[in-house]
PDB file of C-alpha atoms and ligand atoms in Angstrom:
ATOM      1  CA  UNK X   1     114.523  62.753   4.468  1.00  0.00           C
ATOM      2  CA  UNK X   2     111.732  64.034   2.555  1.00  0.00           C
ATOM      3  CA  UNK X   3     111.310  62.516  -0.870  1.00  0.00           C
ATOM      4  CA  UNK X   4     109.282  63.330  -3.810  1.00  0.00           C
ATOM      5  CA  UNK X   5     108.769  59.927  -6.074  1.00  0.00           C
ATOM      6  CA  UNK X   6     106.800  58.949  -9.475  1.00  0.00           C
ATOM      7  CA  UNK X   7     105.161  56.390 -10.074  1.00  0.00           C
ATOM      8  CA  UNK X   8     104.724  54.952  -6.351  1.00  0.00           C
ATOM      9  CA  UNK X   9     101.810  52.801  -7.290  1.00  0.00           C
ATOM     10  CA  UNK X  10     103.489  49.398  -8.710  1.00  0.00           C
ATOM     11  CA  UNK X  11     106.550  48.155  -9.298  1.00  0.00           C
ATOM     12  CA  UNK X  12     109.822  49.706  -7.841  1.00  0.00           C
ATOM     13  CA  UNK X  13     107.889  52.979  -7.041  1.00  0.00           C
ATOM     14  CA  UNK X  14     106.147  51.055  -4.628  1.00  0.00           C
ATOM     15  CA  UNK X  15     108.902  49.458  -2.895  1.00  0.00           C
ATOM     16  CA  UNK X  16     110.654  52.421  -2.678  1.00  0.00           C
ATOM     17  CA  UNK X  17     107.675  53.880  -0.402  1.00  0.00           C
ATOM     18  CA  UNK X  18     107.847  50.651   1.409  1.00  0.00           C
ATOM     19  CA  UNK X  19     111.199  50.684   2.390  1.00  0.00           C
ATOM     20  CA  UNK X  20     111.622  55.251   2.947  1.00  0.00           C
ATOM     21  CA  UNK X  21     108.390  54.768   5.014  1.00  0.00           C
ATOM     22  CA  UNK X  22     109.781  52.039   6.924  1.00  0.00           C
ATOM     23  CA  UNK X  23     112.721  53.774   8.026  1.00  0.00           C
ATOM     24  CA  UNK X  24     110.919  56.965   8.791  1.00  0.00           C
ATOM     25  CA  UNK X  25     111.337  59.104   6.017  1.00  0.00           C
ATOM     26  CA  UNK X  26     108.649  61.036   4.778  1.00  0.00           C
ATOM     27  CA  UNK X  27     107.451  60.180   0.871  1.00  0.00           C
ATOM     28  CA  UNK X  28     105.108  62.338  -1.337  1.00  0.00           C
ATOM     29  CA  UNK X  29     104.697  59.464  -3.006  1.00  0.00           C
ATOM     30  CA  UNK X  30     103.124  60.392  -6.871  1.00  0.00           C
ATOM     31  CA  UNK X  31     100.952  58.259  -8.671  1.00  0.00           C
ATOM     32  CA  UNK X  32      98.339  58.751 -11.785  1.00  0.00           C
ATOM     33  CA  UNK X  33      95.338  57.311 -10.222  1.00  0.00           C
ATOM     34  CA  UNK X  34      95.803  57.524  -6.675  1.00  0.00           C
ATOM     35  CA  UNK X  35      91.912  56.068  -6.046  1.00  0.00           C
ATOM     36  CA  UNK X  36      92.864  52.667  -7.992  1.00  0.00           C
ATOM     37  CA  UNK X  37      96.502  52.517  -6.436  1.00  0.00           C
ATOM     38  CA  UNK X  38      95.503  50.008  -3.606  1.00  0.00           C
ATOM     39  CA  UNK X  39      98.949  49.027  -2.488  1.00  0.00           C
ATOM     40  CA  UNK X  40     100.094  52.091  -2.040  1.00  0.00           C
ATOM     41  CA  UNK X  41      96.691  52.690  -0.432  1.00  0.00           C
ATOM     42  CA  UNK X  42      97.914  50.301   2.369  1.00  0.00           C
ATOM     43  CA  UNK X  43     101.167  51.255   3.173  1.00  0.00           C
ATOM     44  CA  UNK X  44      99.126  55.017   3.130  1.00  0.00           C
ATOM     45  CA  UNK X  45      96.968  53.318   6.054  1.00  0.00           C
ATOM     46  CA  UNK X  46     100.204  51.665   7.757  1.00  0.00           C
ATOM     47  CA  UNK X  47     102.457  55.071   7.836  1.00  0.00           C
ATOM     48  CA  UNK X  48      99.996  57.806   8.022  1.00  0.00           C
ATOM     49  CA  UNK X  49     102.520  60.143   9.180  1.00  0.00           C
ATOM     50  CA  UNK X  50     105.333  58.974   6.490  1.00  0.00           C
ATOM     51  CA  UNK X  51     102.827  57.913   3.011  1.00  0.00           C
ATOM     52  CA  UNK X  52     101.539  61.351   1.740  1.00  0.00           C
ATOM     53  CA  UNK X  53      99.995  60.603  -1.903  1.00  0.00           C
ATOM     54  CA  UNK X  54      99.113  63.490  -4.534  1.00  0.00           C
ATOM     55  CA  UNK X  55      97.929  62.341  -8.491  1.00  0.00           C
ATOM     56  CA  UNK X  56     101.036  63.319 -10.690  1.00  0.00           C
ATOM     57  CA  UNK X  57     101.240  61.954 -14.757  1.00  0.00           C
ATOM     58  CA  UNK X  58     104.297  63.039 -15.530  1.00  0.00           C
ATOM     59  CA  UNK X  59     102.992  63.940 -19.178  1.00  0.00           C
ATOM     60  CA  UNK X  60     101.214  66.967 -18.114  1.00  0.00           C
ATOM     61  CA  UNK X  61     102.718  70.221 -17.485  1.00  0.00           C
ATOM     62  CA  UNK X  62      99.578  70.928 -15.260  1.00  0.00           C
ATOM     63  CA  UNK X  63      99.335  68.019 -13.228  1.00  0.00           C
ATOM     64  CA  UNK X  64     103.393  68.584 -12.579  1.00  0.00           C
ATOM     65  CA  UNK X  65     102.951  71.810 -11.670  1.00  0.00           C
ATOM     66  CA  UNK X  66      99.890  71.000  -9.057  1.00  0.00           C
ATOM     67  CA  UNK X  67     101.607  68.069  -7.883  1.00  0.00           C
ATOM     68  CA  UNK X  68     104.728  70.472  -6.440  1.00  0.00           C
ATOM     69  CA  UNK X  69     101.859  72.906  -5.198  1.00  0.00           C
ATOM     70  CA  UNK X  70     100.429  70.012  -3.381  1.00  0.00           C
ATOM     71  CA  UNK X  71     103.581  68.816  -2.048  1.00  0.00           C
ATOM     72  CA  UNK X  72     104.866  72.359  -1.366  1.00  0.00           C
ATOM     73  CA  UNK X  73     101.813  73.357   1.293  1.00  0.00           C
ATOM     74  CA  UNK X  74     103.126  70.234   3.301  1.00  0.00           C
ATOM     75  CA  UNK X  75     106.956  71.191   3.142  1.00  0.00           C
ATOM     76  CA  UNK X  76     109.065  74.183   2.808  1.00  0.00           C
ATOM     77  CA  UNK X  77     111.773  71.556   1.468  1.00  0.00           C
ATOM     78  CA  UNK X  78     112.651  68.397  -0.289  1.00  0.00           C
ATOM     79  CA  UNK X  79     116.019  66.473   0.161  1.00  0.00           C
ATOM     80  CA  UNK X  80     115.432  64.186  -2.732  1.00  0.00           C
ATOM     81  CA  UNK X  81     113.496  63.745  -5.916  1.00  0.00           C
ATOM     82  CA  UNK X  82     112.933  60.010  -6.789  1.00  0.00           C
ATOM     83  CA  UNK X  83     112.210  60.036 -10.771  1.00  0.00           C
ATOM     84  CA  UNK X  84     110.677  56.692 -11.318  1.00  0.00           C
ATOM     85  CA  UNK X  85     108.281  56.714 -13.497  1.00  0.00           C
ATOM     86  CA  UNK X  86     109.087  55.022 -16.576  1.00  0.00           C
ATOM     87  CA  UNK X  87     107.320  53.573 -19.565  1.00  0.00           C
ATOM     88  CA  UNK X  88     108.937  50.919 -22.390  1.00  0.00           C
ATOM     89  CA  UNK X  89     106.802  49.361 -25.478  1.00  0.00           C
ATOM     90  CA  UNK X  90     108.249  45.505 -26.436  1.00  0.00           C
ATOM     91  CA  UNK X  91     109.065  44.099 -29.683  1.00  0.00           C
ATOM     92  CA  UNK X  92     110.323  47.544 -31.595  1.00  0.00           C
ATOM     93  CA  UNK X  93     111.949  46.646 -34.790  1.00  0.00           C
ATOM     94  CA  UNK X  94     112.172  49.065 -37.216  1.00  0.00           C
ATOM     95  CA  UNK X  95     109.777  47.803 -39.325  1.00  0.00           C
ATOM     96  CA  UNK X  96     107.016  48.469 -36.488  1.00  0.00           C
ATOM     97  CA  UNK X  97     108.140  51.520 -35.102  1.00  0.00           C
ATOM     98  CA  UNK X  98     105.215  53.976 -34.085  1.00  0.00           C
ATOM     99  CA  UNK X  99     106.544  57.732 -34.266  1.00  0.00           C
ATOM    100  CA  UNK X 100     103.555  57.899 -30.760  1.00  0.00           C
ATOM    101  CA  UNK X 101     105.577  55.347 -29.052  1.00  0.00           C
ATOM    102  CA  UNK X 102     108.550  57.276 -29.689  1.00  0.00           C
ATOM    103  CA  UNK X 103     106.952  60.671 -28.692  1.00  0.00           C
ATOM    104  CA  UNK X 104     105.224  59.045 -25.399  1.00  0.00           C
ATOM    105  CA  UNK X 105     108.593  57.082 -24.200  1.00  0.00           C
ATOM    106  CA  UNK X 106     110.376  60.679 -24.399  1.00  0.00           C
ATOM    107  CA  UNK X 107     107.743  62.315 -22.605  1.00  0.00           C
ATOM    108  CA  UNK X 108     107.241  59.857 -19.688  1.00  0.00           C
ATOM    109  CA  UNK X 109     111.064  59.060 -19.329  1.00  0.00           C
ATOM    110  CA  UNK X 110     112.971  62.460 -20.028  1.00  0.00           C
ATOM    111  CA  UNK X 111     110.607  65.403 -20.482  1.00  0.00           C
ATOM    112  CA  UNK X 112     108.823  64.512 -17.219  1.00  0.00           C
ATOM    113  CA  UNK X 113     111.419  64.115 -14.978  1.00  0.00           C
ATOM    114  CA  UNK X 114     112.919  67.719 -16.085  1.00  0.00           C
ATOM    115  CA  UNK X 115     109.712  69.332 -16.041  1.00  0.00           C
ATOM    116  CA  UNK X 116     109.835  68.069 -12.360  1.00  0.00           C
ATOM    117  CA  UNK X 117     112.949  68.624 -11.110  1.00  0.00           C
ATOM    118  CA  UNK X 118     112.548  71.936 -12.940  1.00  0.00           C
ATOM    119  CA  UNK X 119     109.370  72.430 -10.735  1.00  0.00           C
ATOM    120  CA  UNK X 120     110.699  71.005  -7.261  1.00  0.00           C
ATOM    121  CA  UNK X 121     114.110  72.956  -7.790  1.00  0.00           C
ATOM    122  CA  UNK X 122     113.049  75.652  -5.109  1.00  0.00           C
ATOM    123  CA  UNK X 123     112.392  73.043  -2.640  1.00  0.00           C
ATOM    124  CA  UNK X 124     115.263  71.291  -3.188  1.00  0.00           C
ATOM    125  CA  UNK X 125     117.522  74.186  -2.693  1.00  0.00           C
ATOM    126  CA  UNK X 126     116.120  74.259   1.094  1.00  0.00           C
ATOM    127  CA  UNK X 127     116.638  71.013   1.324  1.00  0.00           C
ATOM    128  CA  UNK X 128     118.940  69.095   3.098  1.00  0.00           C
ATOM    129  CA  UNK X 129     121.677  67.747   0.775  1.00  0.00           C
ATOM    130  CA  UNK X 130     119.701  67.520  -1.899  1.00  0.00           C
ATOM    131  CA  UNK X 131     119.509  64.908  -4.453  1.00  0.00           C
ATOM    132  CA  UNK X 132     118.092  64.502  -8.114  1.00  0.00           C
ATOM    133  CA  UNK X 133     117.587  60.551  -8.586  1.00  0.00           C
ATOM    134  CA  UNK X 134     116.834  59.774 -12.265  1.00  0.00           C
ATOM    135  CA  UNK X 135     115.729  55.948 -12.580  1.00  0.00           C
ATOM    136  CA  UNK X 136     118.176  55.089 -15.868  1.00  0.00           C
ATOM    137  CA  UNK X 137     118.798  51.980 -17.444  1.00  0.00           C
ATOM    138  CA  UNK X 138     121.693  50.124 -18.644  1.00  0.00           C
ATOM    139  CA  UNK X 139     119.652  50.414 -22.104  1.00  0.00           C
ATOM    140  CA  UNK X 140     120.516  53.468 -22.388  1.00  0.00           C
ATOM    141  CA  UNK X 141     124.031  53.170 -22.435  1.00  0.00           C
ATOM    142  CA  UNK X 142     125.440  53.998 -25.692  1.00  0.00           C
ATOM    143  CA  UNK X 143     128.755  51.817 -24.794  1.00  0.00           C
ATOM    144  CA  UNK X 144     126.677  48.211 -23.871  1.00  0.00           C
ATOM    145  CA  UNK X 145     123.923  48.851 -26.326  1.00  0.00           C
ATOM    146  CA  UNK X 146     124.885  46.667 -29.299  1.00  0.00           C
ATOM    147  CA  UNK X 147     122.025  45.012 -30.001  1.00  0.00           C
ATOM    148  CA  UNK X 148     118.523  45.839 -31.649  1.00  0.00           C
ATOM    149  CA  UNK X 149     115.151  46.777 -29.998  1.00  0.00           C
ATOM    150  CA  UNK X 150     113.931  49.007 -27.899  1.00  0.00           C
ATOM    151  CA  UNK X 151     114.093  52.407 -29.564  1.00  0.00           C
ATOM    152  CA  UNK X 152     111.887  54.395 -27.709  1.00  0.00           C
ATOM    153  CA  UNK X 153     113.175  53.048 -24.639  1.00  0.00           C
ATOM    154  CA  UNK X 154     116.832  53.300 -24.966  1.00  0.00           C
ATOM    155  CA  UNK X 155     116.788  56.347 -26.792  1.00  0.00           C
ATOM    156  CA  UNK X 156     114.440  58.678 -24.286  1.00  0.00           C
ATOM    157  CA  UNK X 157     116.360  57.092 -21.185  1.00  0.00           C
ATOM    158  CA  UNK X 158     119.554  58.529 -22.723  1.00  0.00           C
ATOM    159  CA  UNK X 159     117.792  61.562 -23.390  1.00  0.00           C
ATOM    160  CA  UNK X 160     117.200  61.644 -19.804  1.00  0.00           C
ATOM    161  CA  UNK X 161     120.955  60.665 -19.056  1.00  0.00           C
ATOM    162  CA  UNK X 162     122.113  63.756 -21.079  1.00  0.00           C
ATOM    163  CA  UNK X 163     120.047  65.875 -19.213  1.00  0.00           C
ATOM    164  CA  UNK X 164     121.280  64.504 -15.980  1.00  0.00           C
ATOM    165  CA  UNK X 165     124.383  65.435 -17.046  1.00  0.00           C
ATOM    166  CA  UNK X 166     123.724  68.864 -18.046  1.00  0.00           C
ATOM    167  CA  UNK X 167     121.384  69.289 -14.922  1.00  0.00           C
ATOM    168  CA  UNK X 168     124.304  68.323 -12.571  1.00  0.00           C
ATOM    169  CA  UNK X 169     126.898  70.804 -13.916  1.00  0.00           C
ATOM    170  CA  UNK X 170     124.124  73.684 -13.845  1.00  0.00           C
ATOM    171  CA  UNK X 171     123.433  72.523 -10.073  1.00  0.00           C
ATOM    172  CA  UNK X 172     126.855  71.882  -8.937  1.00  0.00           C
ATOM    173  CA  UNK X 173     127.176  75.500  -7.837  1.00  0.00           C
ATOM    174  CA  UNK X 174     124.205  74.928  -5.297  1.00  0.00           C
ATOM    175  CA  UNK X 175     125.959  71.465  -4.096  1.00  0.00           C
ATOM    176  CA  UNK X 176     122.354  69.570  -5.418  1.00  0.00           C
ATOM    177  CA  UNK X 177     123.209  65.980  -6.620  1.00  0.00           C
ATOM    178  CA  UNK X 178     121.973  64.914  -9.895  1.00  0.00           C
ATOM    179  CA  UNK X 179     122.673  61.075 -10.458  1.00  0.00           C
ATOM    180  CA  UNK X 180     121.699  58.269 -13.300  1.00  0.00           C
ATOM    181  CA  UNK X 181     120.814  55.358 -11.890  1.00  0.00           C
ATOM    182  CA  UNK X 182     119.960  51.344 -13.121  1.00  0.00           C
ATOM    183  CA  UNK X 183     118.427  49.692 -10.989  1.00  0.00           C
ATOM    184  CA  UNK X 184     119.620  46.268 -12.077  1.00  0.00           C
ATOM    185  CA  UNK X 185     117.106  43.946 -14.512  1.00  0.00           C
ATOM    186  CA  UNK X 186     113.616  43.745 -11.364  1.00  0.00           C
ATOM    187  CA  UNK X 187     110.584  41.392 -11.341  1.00  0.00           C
ATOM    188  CA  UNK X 188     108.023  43.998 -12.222  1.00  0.00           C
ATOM    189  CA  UNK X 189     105.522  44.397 -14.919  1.00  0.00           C
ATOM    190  CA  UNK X 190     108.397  46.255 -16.912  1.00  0.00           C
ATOM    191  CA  UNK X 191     111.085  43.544 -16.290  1.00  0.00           C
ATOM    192  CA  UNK X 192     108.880  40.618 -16.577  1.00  0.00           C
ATOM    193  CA  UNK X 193     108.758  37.621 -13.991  1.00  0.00           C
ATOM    194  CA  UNK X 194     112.274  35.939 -15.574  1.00  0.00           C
ATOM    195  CA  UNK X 195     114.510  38.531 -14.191  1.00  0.00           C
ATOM    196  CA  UNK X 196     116.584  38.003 -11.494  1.00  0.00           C
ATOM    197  CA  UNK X 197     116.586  40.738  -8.869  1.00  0.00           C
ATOM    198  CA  UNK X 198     113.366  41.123  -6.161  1.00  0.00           C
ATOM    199  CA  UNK X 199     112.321  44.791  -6.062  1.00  0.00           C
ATOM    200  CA  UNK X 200     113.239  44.248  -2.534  1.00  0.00           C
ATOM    201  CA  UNK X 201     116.776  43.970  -3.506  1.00  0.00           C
ATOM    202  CA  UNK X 202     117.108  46.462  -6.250  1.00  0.00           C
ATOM    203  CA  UNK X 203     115.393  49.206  -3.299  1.00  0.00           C
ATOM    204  CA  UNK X 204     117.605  48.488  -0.798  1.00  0.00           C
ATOM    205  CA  UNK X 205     120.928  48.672  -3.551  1.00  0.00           C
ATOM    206  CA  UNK X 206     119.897  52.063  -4.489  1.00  0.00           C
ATOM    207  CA  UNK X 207     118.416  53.125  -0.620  1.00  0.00           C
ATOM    208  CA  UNK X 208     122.142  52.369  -0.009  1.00  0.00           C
ATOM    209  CA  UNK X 209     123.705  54.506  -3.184  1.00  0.00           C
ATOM    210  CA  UNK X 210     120.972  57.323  -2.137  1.00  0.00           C
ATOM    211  CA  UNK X 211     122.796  57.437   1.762  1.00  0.00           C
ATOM    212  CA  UNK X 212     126.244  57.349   0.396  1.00  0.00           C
ATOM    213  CA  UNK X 213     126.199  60.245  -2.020  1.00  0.00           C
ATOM    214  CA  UNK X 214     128.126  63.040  -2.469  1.00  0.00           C
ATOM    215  CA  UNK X 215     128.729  66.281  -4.622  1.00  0.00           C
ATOM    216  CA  UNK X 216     132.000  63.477  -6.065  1.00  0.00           C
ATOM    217  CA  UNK X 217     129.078  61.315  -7.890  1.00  0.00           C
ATOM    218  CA  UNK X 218     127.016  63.902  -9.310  1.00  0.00           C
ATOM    219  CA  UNK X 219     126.973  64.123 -12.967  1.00  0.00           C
ATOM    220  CA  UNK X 220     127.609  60.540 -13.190  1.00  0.00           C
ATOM    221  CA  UNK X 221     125.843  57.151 -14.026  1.00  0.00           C
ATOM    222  CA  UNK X 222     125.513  54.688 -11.119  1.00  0.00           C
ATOM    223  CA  UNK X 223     124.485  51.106 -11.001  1.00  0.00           C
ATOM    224  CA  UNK X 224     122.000  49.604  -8.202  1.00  0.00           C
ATOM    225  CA  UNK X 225     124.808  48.125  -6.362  1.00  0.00           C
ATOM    226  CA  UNK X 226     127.153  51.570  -6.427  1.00  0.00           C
ATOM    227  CA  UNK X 227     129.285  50.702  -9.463  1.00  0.00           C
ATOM    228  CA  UNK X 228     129.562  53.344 -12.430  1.00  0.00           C
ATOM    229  CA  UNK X 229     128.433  52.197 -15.269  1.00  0.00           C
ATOM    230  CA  UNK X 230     129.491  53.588 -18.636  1.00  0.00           C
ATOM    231  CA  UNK X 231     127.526  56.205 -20.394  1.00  0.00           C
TER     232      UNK X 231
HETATM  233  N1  LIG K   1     112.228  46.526 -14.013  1.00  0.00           N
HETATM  234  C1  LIG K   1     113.412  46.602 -14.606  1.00  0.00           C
HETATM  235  O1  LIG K   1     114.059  45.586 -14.884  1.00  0.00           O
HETATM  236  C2  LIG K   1     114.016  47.955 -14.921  1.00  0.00           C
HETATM  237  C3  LIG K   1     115.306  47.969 -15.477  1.00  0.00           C
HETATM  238  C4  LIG K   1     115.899  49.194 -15.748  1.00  0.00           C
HETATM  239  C5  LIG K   1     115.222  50.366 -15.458  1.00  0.00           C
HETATM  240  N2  LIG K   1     113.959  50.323 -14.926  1.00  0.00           N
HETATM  241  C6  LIG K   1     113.306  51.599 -14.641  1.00  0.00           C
HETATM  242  O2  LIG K   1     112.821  51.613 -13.311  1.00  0.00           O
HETATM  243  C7  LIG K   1     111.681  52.481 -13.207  1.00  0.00           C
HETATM  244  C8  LIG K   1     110.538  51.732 -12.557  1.00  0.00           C
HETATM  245  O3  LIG K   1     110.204  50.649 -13.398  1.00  0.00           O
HETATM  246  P1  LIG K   1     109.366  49.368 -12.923  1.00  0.00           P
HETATM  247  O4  LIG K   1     110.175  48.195 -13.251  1.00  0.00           O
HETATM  248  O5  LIG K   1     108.850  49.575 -11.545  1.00  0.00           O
HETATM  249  O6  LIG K   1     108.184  49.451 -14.007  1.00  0.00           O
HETATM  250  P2  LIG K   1     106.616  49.214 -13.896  1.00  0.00           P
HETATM  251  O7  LIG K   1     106.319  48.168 -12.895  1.00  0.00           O
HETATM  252  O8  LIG K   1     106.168  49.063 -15.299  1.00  0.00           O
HETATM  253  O9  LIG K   1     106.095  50.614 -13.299  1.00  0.00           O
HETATM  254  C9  LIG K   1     106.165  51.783 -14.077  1.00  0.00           C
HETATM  255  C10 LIG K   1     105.611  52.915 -13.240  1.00  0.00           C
HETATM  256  O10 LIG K   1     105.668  54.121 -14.031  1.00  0.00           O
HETATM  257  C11 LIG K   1     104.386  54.718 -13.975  1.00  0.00           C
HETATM  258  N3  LIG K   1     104.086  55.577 -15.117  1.00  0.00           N
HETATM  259  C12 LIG K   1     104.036  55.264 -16.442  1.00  0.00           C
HETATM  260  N4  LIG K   1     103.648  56.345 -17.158  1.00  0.00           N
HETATM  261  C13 LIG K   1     103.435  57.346 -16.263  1.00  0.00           C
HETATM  262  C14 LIG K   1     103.034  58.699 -16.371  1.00  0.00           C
HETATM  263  N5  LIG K   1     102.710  59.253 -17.555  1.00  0.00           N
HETATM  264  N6  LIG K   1     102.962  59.452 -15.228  1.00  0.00           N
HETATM  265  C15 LIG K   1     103.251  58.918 -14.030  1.00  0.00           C
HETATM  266  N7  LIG K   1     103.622  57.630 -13.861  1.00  0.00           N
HETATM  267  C16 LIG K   1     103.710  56.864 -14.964  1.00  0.00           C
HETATM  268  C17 LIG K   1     103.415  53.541 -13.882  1.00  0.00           C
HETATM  269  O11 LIG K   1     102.146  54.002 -13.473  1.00  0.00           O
HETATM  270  P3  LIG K   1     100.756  53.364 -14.075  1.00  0.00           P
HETATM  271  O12 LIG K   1     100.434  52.180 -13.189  1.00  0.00           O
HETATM  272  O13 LIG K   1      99.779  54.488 -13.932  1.00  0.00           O
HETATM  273  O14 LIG K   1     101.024  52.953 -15.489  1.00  0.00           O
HETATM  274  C18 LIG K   1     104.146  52.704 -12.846  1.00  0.00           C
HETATM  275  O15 LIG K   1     103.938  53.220 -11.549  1.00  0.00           O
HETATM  276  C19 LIG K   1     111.379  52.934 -14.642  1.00  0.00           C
HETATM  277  O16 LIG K   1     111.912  54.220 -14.856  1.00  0.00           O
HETATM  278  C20 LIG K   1     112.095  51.906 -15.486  1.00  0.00           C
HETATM  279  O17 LIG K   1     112.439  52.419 -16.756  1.00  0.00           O
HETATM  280  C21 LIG K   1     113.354  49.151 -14.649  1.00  0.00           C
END
């Protein structure tokens, strides 16, 4: 497979190069400061042939657009697009609610993957059974989320859910997959150190949903373990 991921420097990003370049697959595996991204810098050493890394913030049209440029003079195709990257400020109420936080949140977690996808699209229609992978949350579900907080969070994930949706139905024609996905509640900087799935674990879930799909899931919202989860 050859995979396009965001934010590959921390967190599940990096896990998911550790465990694609592991197996063999090749990653272009996007960060926004490749020269501080040590860790990735490693597994770059350890898998020459499988780590390629290119600078990507998924907040500028620019760098999205030379990130695919980059990737595209290594490949004439991508089978998947990993959309990762994800930000999430803490204690919203809405008596501190920042209109920026709001604007960033739908920038990083919905604008940038479309821009993206929008951008890899030709690449992924030489691809092999291509996939769209958008990194969700169960936040965002409008069925589950009954309590308060996180604003900017929930609301530009299910920003990016509706345009997974509306993304799969355009590509369904071309047989591209375009999935949702949570990943389950991970020990990273975003999920804190109390929750109770490893990245490990959460990787190798979704590595498994990734293998398994078909044109029958596209359009819909998948959990880490291969359950739907409600919208
Ligand atoms: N952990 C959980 O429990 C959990 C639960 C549900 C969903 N998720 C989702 O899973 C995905 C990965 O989260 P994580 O837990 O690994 O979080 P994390 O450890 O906080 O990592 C977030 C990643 O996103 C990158 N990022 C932020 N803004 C960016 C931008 N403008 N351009 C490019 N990259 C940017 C960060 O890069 P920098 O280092 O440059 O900031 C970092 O690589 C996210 O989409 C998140 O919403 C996580």
């Amino acid at each position: 497979m050859r995979v396009l991921l965001t934010g590959a420097n921390r967190g599940l990003g990096l896990e998911w190069v550790r465990q694609l370049a592991a197996r063999g697959e090749t990653v272009f595996a996007t960060c926004r400061q490749p020269e501080k991204a040590e860790a990735l810098q490693v597994l770059q050493r350890r898998f020459p042939d499988n780590v390629k890394v290119f600078p990507l913030d998924v907040r500028s049209q620019e760098s999205i657009a030379q990130a695919v440029d980059a990737v595209a003079a290594h490949t004439d195709a991508l089978d998947v697009l990993i959309n990762n990257a994800g930000i999430l400020f803490e204690h919203e109420r809405i008596t501190n609610l920042q209109a920026e936080h709001l604007e960033v949140s739908f920038q990083v977690n919905a604008i940038g993957p479309m821009m993206l996808a929008k951008q890899a699209l030709p690449l992924l229609q030489r691809g092999k059974r291509p996939v769209v992978f958008n990194i969700s949350t169960m936040l965002a579900s409008l069925t589950l989320k009954t309590f308060s907080g996180y604003y900017s969070y929930s609301a530009s994930k299910a920003a990016l859910n509706m345009l997974t949706r509306t993304l799969a139905a355009e590509l369904r024609p071309q047989e591209i997959i375009v999935v949702a996905v949570h990943p389950g509640w991970v020990r990273t900087e975003m999920g804190g150190p109390g929750a109770p799935l490893s990245p490990e674990v959460s990787v190798q879930g979704m590595l498994r949903l990734l293998d398994s799909l078909t044109m029958r899931h596209s359009g819909r919202f998948w959990t880490w373990e291969g359950q739907e989860h409600p919208w």
